[in-house]
Each structure stands twice: as structure tokens, then as C-alpha cells.
Amino acid sequence: MKKKLLSAVFAAMLAVGSLAGCGKKASEAGTDKTKIEFWTIDLKANFEDYFKTMIANYEKENPDVEVNWTDIPYADMQSKLVAAVAGGTAPDVVNLNT
């Protein structure tokens, strides 16, 4: 069940990522890759291989997109997310584990 839910969440993330106009453009090093910031809450310990494989597959199919996955500890997510939104640096996609 968790894998199905995670697959659905990741599929939604990829759909959002496909809307490249909403992503952040890299300006350093002269690359024009779209960068997608993807945050999760405490999933790395159990799903690191899963997410790394999904991201690698997506980036292979979409060479103009780079996904940056950050796993935030549960206790820190609210403060980090609020600070990022207030500072104008919110991630493009957040998995809220509901």
C-alpha cells in the first residue's frame, strides 16, 4: 500500500515537473536544465533506493530536468517549509505523508 501511495505521489510530482515553465532555471555553468526541488518527510531511511531509482529514471527520460530530493526530519518540516515559503524559496513539490 505504501509503495502504491508513494508511486502516486511521485507520479504527481513528475506531472508537476513536466510543467517545466514553473520550475527554477539553472543559470550557473551555462546549463539550461530545469531544476525541481522535491521535499519529503522522513522517508529516506525506508525509501532511499526507491526514490533514487525513480528520480534517475525520470531524469534519464527527461534530460533537460534535474530533480533535487531533500528528505527533512519530521520535527523540522513545518519550520523549514514555512521559512522557505516566507523567503520565496519554497520547494516545487512536497510529499506531506498524510
mmCIF file of C-alpha atoms in Angstrom:
data_model
loop_
_atom_site.group_PDB
_atom_site.id
_atom_site.type_symbol
_atom_site.label_atom_id
_atom_site.label_comp_id
_atom_site.label_asym_id
_atom_site.label_seq_id
_atom_site.Cartn_x
_atom_site.Cartn_y
_atom_site.Cartn_z
ATOM 1 C CA MET A 1 0.000 0.000 0.000
ATOM 2 C CA LYS A 2 2.799 2.421 0.881
ATOM 3 C CA LYS A 3 4.554 1.771 -2.426
ATOM 4 C CA LYS A 4 1.327 2.466 -4.339
ATOM 5 C CA LEU A 5 0.847 5.688 -2.409
ATOM 6 C CA LEU A 6 4.457 6.719 -2.945
ATOM 7 C CA SER A 7 4.182 5.854 -6.633
ATOM 8 C CA ALA A 8 1.088 8.027 -6.906
ATOM 9 C CA VAL A 9 2.797 10.900 -5.096
ATOM 10 C CA PHE A 10 5.901 10.583 -7.243
ATOM 11 C CA ALA A 11 3.774 10.399 -10.406
ATOM 12 C CA ALA A 12 2.087 13.623 -9.338
ATOM 13 C CA MET A 13 5.491 15.161 -8.723
ATOM 14 C CA LEU A 14 6.627 14.154 -12.179
ATOM 15 C CA ALA A 15 3.463 15.555 -13.728
ATOM 16 C CA VAL A 16 4.101 18.853 -11.996
ATOM 17 C CA GLY A 17 7.739 18.682 -13.048
ATOM 18 C CA SER A 18 6.673 18.261 -16.639
ATOM 19 C CA LEU A 19 5.300 21.749 -16.443
ATOM 20 C CA ALA A 20 8.832 22.997 -16.817
ATOM 21 C CA GLY A 21 7.799 26.622 -17.026
ATOM 22 C CA CYS A 22 7.065 26.545 -13.317
ATOM 23 C CA GLY A 23 10.453 25.148 -12.367
ATOM 24 C CA LYS A 24 13.577 27.040 -11.449
ATOM 25 C CA LYS A 25 16.150 27.521 -14.174
ATOM 26 C CA ALA A 26 19.812 26.959 -13.523
ATOM 27 C CA SER A 27 21.922 29.914 -14.522
ATOM 28 C CA GLU A 28 25.305 28.784 -13.269
ATOM 29 C CA ALA A 29 27.671 26.868 -15.555
ATOM 30 C CA GLY A 30 25.653 27.852 -18.629
ATOM 31 C CA THR A 31 23.168 24.994 -18.368
ATOM 32 C CA ASP A 32 19.506 25.380 -19.178
ATOM 33 C CA LYS A 33 18.232 22.420 -17.170
ATOM 34 C CA THR A 34 15.022 22.898 -15.245
ATOM 35 C CA LYS A 35 15.600 22.211 -11.562
ATOM 36 C CA ILE A 36 12.825 20.724 -9.456
ATOM 37 C CA GLU A 37 13.066 20.861 -5.674
ATOM 38 C CA PHE A 38 11.318 17.831 -4.127
ATOM 39 C CA TRP A 39 10.996 17.520 -0.346
ATOM 40 C CA THR A 40 9.831 14.510 1.653
ATOM 41 C CA ILE A 41 9.294 13.950 5.361
ATOM 42 C CA ASP A 42 11.395 11.212 6.973
ATOM 43 C CA LEU A 43 11.257 8.775 4.043
ATOM 44 C CA LYS A 44 14.960 8.357 3.312
ATOM 45 C CA ALA A 45 15.563 5.565 5.826
ATOM 46 C CA ASN A 46 12.966 3.283 4.240
ATOM 47 C CA PHE A 47 12.695 4.516 0.662
ATOM 48 C CA GLU A 48 16.080 5.942 -0.372
ATOM 49 C CA ASP A 49 16.734 3.351 -3.088
ATOM 50 C CA TYR A 50 13.167 3.667 -4.365
ATOM 51 C CA PHE A 51 13.296 7.455 -4.732
ATOM 52 C CA LYS A 52 16.813 7.492 -6.176
ATOM 53 C CA THR A 53 15.771 4.946 -8.810
ATOM 54 C CA MET A 54 12.571 6.837 -9.666
ATOM 55 C CA ILE A 55 14.442 10.131 -9.931
ATOM 56 C CA ALA A 56 17.225 8.616 -12.044
ATOM 57 C CA ASN A 57 14.668 7.068 -14.407
ATOM 58 C CA TYR A 58 12.790 10.356 -14.705
ATOM 59 C CA GLU A 59 15.964 12.335 -15.369
ATOM 60 C CA LYS A 60 17.028 9.783 -17.985
ATOM 61 C CA GLU A 61 13.694 10.193 -19.780
ATOM 62 C CA ASN A 62 13.816 13.981 -19.326
ATOM 63 C CA PRO A 63 17.455 15.034 -19.753
ATOM 64 C CA ASP A 64 16.527 18.713 -19.505
ATOM 65 C CA VAL A 65 15.246 18.250 -15.928
ATOM 66 C CA GLU A 66 17.217 17.831 -12.704
ATOM 67 C CA VAL A 67 15.387 16.696 -9.553
ATOM 68 C CA ASN A 68 16.914 17.666 -6.223
ATOM 69 C CA TRP A 69 15.448 15.436 -3.497
ATOM 70 C CA THR A 70 15.704 16.603 0.109
ATOM 71 C CA ASP A 71 14.389 14.476 2.969
ATOM 72 C CA ILE A 72 13.554 16.606 6.005
ATOM 73 C CA PRO A 73 13.252 15.179 9.540
ATOM 74 C CA TYR A 74 9.627 15.162 10.699
ATOM 75 C CA ALA A 75 10.313 17.516 13.618
ATOM 76 C CA ASP A 76 11.852 20.135 11.303
ATOM 77 C CA MET A 77 9.482 20.087 8.332
ATOM 78 C CA GLN A 78 6.971 22.692 9.461
ATOM 79 C CA SER A 79 9.567 25.315 10.360
ATOM 80 C CA LYS A 80 11.672 24.656 7.240
ATOM 81 C CA LEU A 81 8.664 24.758 4.923
ATOM 82 C CA VAL A 82 7.251 27.936 6.472
ATOM 83 C CA ALA A 83 10.679 29.603 6.301
ATOM 84 C CA ALA A 84 11.151 28.544 2.667
ATOM 85 C CA VAL A 85 7.720 29.872 1.668
ATOM 86 C CA ALA A 86 8.283 33.140 3.547
ATOM 87 C CA GLY A 87 11.707 33.511 1.950
ATOM 88 C CA GLY A 88 10.477 32.836 -1.573
ATOM 89 C CA THR A 89 12.440 29.593 -1.871
ATOM 90 C CA ALA A 90 9.674 27.032 -1.391
ATOM 91 C CA PRO A 91 10.225 23.633 -2.984
ATOM 92 C CA ASP A 92 8.347 22.848 -6.177
ATOM 93 C CA VAL A 93 6.878 19.626 -4.738
ATOM 94 C CA VAL A 94 6.401 18.423 -1.154
ATOM 95 C CA ASN A 95 5.221 14.972 -0.084
ATOM 96 C CA LEU A 96 3.292 15.567 3.135
ATOM 97 C CA ASN A 97 2.783 11.882 4.125
ATOM 98 C CA THR A 98 -0.889 12.244 5.007
#
